[in-house]
Amino acid sequence: MDSESYPPPFRSLNNSTQIIESDEKAYPVHDLEDPIPLVDLQSLKLGKQLGEACEQWGIFRLVNHGVPPTLLSQLRDHAETFFSLPFESKQSLITSPLSYFWGTPALTPSGAALHRKGSTLENINLVEGFNVPIAQLNQFQADNHIVASFSLVLEEYGKHLARIATTIFEAMLKNLGLDPIESKSNLSHSTGSVRVYRYPRCSNSNSAWGLDVHTDSSVVSILNQDDVGGLEVLKDKDWFTVKPIPNTLIINLGDMMQAISDDKYKSATHRVKVNKNKERISICYFVFPGEGSVIRSSKYKPFTYSDFQEQVQHDIKTVGYKVGLEKFKISEAV
């Protein structure tokens, strides 16, 4: 890949070091055959499979999801073509309501990159990408044929993901014994967005991170990854590699689902490691509660996703990282 396609600080990665330390990184990594729970979207046992995966892992591999394999391949091909464009071209081609970012996965509500307090070229995340609010794609007028054709494929993909997210969410509500009518606004298709990521290869891959340790803020996130790998999930103080398997999707629960479930389900703690020899492309769909939908739980103060998002943005700017649900916890009486 032409180095001119990368953001300038990424162009000398094979001669540099990038280390972001955190306590969780010291935990051992297990590279097992495939420890991630498997859930069949078409199975009559969906409820049982899903409940165990959500309680124990917060992440699972989805099969029989109904997304055509040709569409998954098209998405990755379009992503590779787009990312191969010169860095400056990508910045100019991606215009509102879409947004281009690099060096951080954190974005403002408008889609602009949000860099943490103390961010430097030495500790940025090794990732570039663009954010696509699916419901607003019809407002996007692309002058470039590469971006225009990619947008059409993403719009089709978004319809499949909305279907999958709804099916999984309704099954989770049933497992948890929650009223589907009262909880309906806790997942809104109008909030769905797709982020397309590219992680550069880096010779110092043992200490370089595409995405640092984090949880997603979503209700659910749906990941389509290429064959390079690099995603790791934390369970019981051990890291497990989430291997790429063709025609499967990775579903991980976010902070909103953990709160909705009263902490019965867990928001998956994960990270992305860069590869020494190959760059990695992944495409992830995030969906959130609707505007003004209040999440009520015995563990947390009532809050909306906007409240949560505002707190996360504040924490990243002031303390340098996302604190998350802890800021909304109800204090236990001593």
mmCIF file of N, CA, C and O in Angstrom, residues 71-124:
data_model
loop_
_atom_site.group_PDB
_atom_site.id
_atom_site.type_symbol
_atom_site.label_atom_id
_atom_site.label_comp_id
_atom_site.label_asym_id
_atom_site.label_seq_id
_atom_site.Cartn_x
_atom_site.Cartn_y
_atom_site.Cartn_z
ATOM 1 N N LEU A 71 -22.047 -9.548 -0.461
ATOM 2 C CA LEU A 71 -22.127 -8.187 0.065
ATOM 3 C C LEU A 71 -20.981 -7.924 1.038
ATOM 4 O O LEU A 71 -20.363 -6.845 1.014
ATOM 5 N N LEU A 72 -20.650 -8.907 1.877
ATOM 6 C CA LEU A 72 -19.535 -8.755 2.819
ATOM 7 C C LEU A 72 -18.224 -8.561 2.054
ATOM 8 O O LEU A 72 -17.387 -7.721 2.427
ATOM 9 N N SER A 73 -18.055 -9.306 0.971
ATOM 10 C CA SER A 73 -16.837 -9.169 0.154
ATOM 11 C C SER A 73 -16.793 -7.814 -0.539
ATOM 12 O O SER A 73 -15.743 -7.172 -0.605
ATOM 13 N N GLN A 74 -17.936 -7.375 -1.060
ATOM 14 C CA GLN A 74 -18.007 -6.065 -1.721
ATOM 15 C C GLN A 74 -17.599 -4.943 -0.772
ATOM 16 O O GLN A 74 -16.878 -4.018 -1.148
ATOM 17 N N LEU A 75 -18.081 -5.036 0.446
ATOM 18 C CA LEU A 75 -17.763 -4.009 1.446
ATOM 19 C C LEU A 75 -16.260 -3.901 1.659
ATOM 20 O O LEU A 75 -15.693 -2.799 1.676
ATOM 21 N N ARG A 76 -15.608 -5.051 1.821
ATOM 22 C CA ARG A 76 -14.161 -5.035 2.066
ATOM 23 C C ARG A 76 -13.403 -4.539 0.829
ATOM 24 O O ARG A 76 -12.426 -3.802 0.951
ATOM 25 N N ASP A 77 -13.872 -4.922 -0.365
ATOM 26 C CA ASP A 77 -13.220 -4.453 -1.596
ATOM 27 C C ASP A 77 -13.340 -2.934 -1.737
ATOM 28 O O ASP A 77 -12.369 -2.249 -2.075
ATOM 29 N N HIS A 78 -14.532 -2.419 -1.472
ATOM 30 C CA HIS A 78 -14.742 -0.964 -1.539
ATOM 31 C C HIS A 78 -13.873 -0.246 -0.507
ATOM 32 O O HIS A 78 -13.319 0.825 -0.785
ATOM 33 N N ALA A 79 -13.776 -0.829 0.700
ATOM 34 C CA ALA A 79 -12.966 -0.212 1.757
ATOM 35 C C ALA A 79 -11.502 -0.148 1.347
ATOM 36 O O ALA A 79 -10.841 0.892 1.520
ATOM 37 N N GLU A 80 -10.981 -1.232 0.783
ATOM 38 C CA GLU A 80 -9.584 -1.248 0.343
ATOM 39 C C GLU A 80 -9.333 -0.199 -0.734
ATOM 40 O O GLU A 80 -8.315 0.506 -0.715
ATOM 41 N N THR A 81 -10.266 -0.070 -1.674
ATOM 42 C CA THR A 81 -10.123 0.925 -2.742
ATOM 43 C C THR A 81 -10.118 2.343 -2.172
ATOM 44 O O THR A 81 -9.286 3.177 -2.538
ATOM 45 N N PHE A 82 -11.045 2.595 -1.250
ATOM 46 C CA PHE A 82 -11.127 3.937 -0.668
ATOM 47 C C PHE A 82 -9.861 4.275 0.117
ATOM 48 O O PHE A 82 -9.285 5.347 -0.047
ATOM 49 N N PHE A 83 -9.417 3.365 0.963
ATOM 50 C CA PHE A 83 -8.258 3.662 1.807
ATOM 51 C C PHE A 83 -6.964 3.778 1.012
ATOM 52 O O PHE A 83 -5.988 4.360 1.497
ATOM 53 N N SER A 84 -6.942 3.247 -0.198
ATOM 54 C CA SER A 84 -5.732 3.358 -1.025
ATOM 55 C C SER A 84 -5.576 4.749 -1.640
ATOM 56 O O SER A 84 -4.523 5.077 -2.176
ATOM 57 N N LEU A 85 -6.629 5.578 -1.536
ATOM 58 C CA LEU A 85 -6.549 6.944 -2.068
ATOM 59 C C LEU A 85 -5.563 7.770 -1.240
ATOM 60 O O LEU A 85 -5.332 7.482 -0.059
ATOM 61 N N PRO A 86 -4.979 8.819 -1.829
ATOM 62 C CA PRO A 86 -4.087 9.688 -1.055
ATOM 63 C C PRO A 86 -4.793 10.268 0.169
ATOM 64 O O PRO A 86 -6.007 10.544 0.117
ATOM 65 N N PHE A 87 -4.046 10.431 1.240
ATOM 66 C CA PHE A 87 -4.586 10.941 2.503
ATOM 67 C C PHE A 87 -5.375 12.233 2.306
ATOM 68 O O PHE A 87 -6.498 12.377 2.795
ATOM 69 N N GLU A 88 -4.808 13.167 1.561
ATOM 70 C CA GLU A 88 -5.454 14.462 1.360
ATOM 71 C C GLU A 88 -6.770 14.310 0.598
ATOM 72 O O GLU A 88 -7.739 15.031 0.862
ATOM 73 N N SER A 89 -6.817 13.359 -0.335
ATOM 74 C CA SER A 89 -8.051 13.135 -1.102
ATOM 75 C C SER A 89 -9.165 12.618 -0.203
ATOM 76 O O SER A 89 -10.322 13.038 -0.308
ATOM 77 N N LYS A 90 -8.820 11.688 0.678
ATOM 78 C CA LYS A 90 -9.834 11.136 1.578
ATOM 79 C C LYS A 90 -10.420 12.222 2.464
ATOM 80 O O LYS A 90 -11.639 12.247 2.717
ATOM 81 N N GLN A 91 -9.574 13.113 2.936
ATOM 82 C CA GLN A 91 -10.056 14.195 3.788
ATOM 83 C C GLN A 91 -11.057 15.087 3.056
ATOM 84 O O GLN A 91 -12.039 15.543 3.636
ATOM 85 N N SER A 92 -10.800 15.340 1.780
ATOM 86 C CA SER A 92 -11.668 16.246 1.021
ATOM 87 C C SER A 92 -12.919 15.546 0.493
ATOM 88 O O SER A 92 -13.967 16.182 0.331
ATOM 89 N N LEU A 93 -12.840 14.233 0.238
ATOM 90 C CA LEU A 93 -13.972 13.512 -0.351
ATOM 91 C C LEU A 93 -15.063 13.175 0.663
ATOM 92 O O LEU A 93 -16.237 13.080 0.318
ATOM 93 N N ILE A 94 -14.659 12.958 1.910
ATOM 94 C CA ILE A 94 -15.642 12.611 2.941
ATOM 95 C C ILE A 94 -16.166 13.895 3.572
ATOM 96 O O ILE A 94 -15.479 14.572 4.331
ATOM 97 N N THR A 95 -17.390 14.237 3.211
ATOM 98 C CA THR A 95 -17.997 15.476 3.701
ATOM 99 C C THR A 95 -19.283 15.151 4.470
ATOM 100 O O THR A 95 -19.799 14.034 4.403
ATOM 101 N N SER A 96 -19.800 16.141 5.184
ATOM 102 C CA SER A 96 -20.990 15.962 6.022
ATOM 103 C C SER A 96 -22.156 15.396 5.189
ATOM 104 O O SER A 96 -22.338 15.787 4.046
ATOM 105 N N PRO A 97 -22.923 14.463 5.780
ATOM 106 C CA PRO A 97 -22.945 14.008 7.179
ATOM 107 C C PRO A 97 -21.915 12.916 7.510
ATOM 108 O O PRO A 97 -21.878 12.435 8.635
ATOM 109 N N LEU A 98 -21.108 12.482 6.516
ATOM 110 C CA LEU A 98 -20.033 11.532 6.799
ATOM 111 C C LEU A 98 -18.850 12.284 7.393
ATOM 112 O O LEU A 98 -18.758 13.524 7.269
ATOM 113 N N SER A 99 -17.935 11.573 8.032
ATOM 114 C CA SER A 99 -16.742 12.229 8.574
ATOM 115 C C SER A 99 -15.551 11.285 8.543
ATOM 116 O O SER A 99 -15.699 10.081 8.736
ATOM 117 N N TYR A 100 -14.374 11.853 8.270
ATOM 118 C CA TYR A 100 -13.122 11.100 8.220
ATOM 119 C C TYR A 100 -12.334 11.391 9.494
ATOM 120 O O TYR A 100 -12.338 12.518 9.996
ATOM 121 N N PHE A 101 -11.651 10.370 10.037
ATOM 122 C CA PHE A 101 -10.896 10.569 11.277
ATOM 123 C C PHE A 101 -9.656 9.688 11.261
ATOM 124 O O PHE A 101 -9.575 8.711 10.505
ATOM 125 N N TRP A 102 -8.714 10.004 12.113
ATOM 126 C CA TRP A 102 -7.542 9.149 12.284
ATOM 127 C C TRP A 102 -6.915 9.442 13.648
ATOM 128 O O TRP A 102 -7.112 10.508 14.223
ATOM 129 N N GLY A 103 -6.201 8.445 14.204
ATOM 130 C CA GLY A 103 -5.482 8.643 15.468
ATOM 131 C C GLY A 103 -6.312 8.453 16.712
ATOM 132 O O GLY A 103 -5.781 8.407 17.817
ATOM 133 N N THR A 104 -7.638 8.318 16.562
ATOM 134 C CA THR A 104 -8.526 8.133 17.701
ATOM 135 C C THR A 104 -9.832 7.522 17.223
ATOM 136 O O THR A 104 -10.297 7.842 16.127
ATOM 137 N N PRO A 105 -10.461 6.647 18.029
ATOM 138 C CA PRO A 105 -11.786 6.147 17.680
ATOM 139 C C PRO A 105 -12.899 7.023 18.243
ATOM 140 O O PRO A 105 -14.074 6.828 17.932
ATOM 141 N N ALA A 106 -12.551 7.975 19.109
ATOM 142 C CA ALA A 106 -13.553 8.804 19.784
ATOM 143 C C ALA A 106 -13.984 9.949 18.867
ATOM 144 O O ALA A 106 -13.140 10.678 18.331
ATOM 145 N N LEU A 107 -15.302 10.099 18.718
ATOM 146 C CA LEU A 107 -15.839 11.141 17.854
ATOM 147 C C LEU A 107 -16.847 11.992 18.613
ATOM 148 O O LEU A 107 -17.520 11.519 19.525
ATOM 149 N N THR A 108 -16.973 13.246 18.209
ATOM 150 C CA THR A 108 -18.002 14.126 18.755
ATOM 151 C C THR A 108 -19.340 13.764 18.109
ATOM 152 O O THR A 108 -19.375 13.019 17.125
ATOM 153 N N PRO A 109 -20.466 14.289 18.625
ATOM 154 C CA PRO A 109 -21.765 13.995 17.999
ATOM 155 C C PRO A 109 -21.817 14.353 16.513
ATOM 156 O O PRO A 109 -22.550 13.727 15.750
ATOM 157 N N SER A 110 -21.015 15.330 16.081
ATOM 158 C CA SER A 110 -21.000 15.724 14.664
ATOM 159 C C SER A 110 -20.088 14.833 13.827
ATOM 160 O O SER A 110 -20.048 14.953 12.601
ATOM 161 N N GLY A 111 -19.325 13.946 14.507
ATOM 162 C CA GLY A 111 -18.445 13.034 13.790
ATOM 163 C C GLY A 111 -16.992 13.458 13.732
ATOM 164 O O GLY A 111 -16.161 12.769 13.157
ATOM 165 N N ALA A 112 -16.666 14.585 14.339
ATOM 166 C CA ALA A 112 -15.271 15.045 14.345
ATOM 167 C C ALA A 112 -14.448 14.225 15.328
ATOM 168 O O ALA A 112 -14.959 13.750 16.345
ATOM 169 N N ALA A 113 -13.159 14.057 15.021
ATOM 170 C CA ALA A 113 -12.270 13.297 15.902
ATOM 171 C C ALA A 113 -12.114 14.004 17.241
ATOM 172 O O ALA A 113 -11.932 15.225 17.290
ATOM 173 N N LEU A 114 -12.194 13.242 18.315
ATOM 174 C CA LEU A 114 -12.046 13.796 19.666
ATOM 175 C C LEU A 114 -10.781 13.216 20.278
ATOM 176 O O LEU A 114 -10.740 12.037 20.640
ATOM 177 N N HIS A 115 -9.742 14.029 20.375
ATOM 178 C CA HIS A 115 -8.470 13.551 20.918
ATOM 179 C C HIS A 115 -8.442 13.741 22.429
ATOM 180 O O HIS A 115 -8.894 14.752 22.964
ATOM 181 N N ARG A 116 -7.900 12.744 23.109
ATOM 182 C CA ARG A 116 -7.894 12.760 24.559
ATOM 183 C C ARG A 116 -6.879 13.752 25.105
ATOM 184 O O ARG A 116 -5.928 14.143 24.425
ATOM 185 N N LYS A 117 -7.059 14.085 26.371
ATOM 186 C CA LYS A 117 -6.120 14.958 27.065
ATOM 187 C C LYS A 117 -4.740 14.294 27.077
ATOM 188 O O LYS A 117 -4.604 13.114 27.361
ATOM 189 N N GLY A 118 -3.727 15.067 26.738
ATOM 190 C CA GLY A 118 -2.371 14.536 26.740
ATOM 191 C C GLY A 118 -2.028 13.750 25.492
ATOM 192 O O GLY A 118 -1.000 13.078 25.436
ATOM 193 N N SER A 119 -2.888 13.812 24.459
ATOM 194 C CA SER A 119 -2.639 13.061 23.225
ATOM 195 C C SER A 119 -1.437 13.642 22.482
ATOM 196 O O SER A 119 -1.311 14.844 22.316
ATOM 197 N N THR A 120 -0.537 12.756 22.072
ATOM 198 C CA THR A 120 0.641 13.160 21.298
ATOM 199 C C THR A 120 0.812 12.181 20.147
ATOM 200 O O THR A 120 0.143 11.152 20.065
ATOM 201 N N LEU A 121 1.722 12.474 19.256
ATOM 202 C CA LEU A 121 1.987 11.588 18.134
ATOM 203 C C LEU A 121 2.562 10.253 18.604
ATOM 204 O O LEU A 121 2.564 9.274 17.870
ATOM 205 N N GLU A 122 3.068 10.214 19.842
ATOM 206 C CA GLU A 122 3.648 8.977 20.367
ATOM 207 C C GLU A 122 2.597 8.037 20.970
ATOM 208 O O GLU A 122 2.852 6.860 21.144
ATOM 209 N N ASN A 123 1.422 8.559 21.325
ATOM 210 C CA ASN A 123 0.452 7.671 21.981
ATOM 211 C C ASN A 123 -0.920 7.654 21.305
ATOM 212 O O ASN A 123 -1.905 7.246 21.912
ATOM 213 N N ILE A 124 -0.989 8.088 20.048
ATOM 214 C CA ILE A 124 -2.254 8.018 19.343
ATOM 215 C C ILE A 124 -2.568 6.570 18.970
ATOM 216 O O ILE A 124 -1.683 5.719 18.927
#
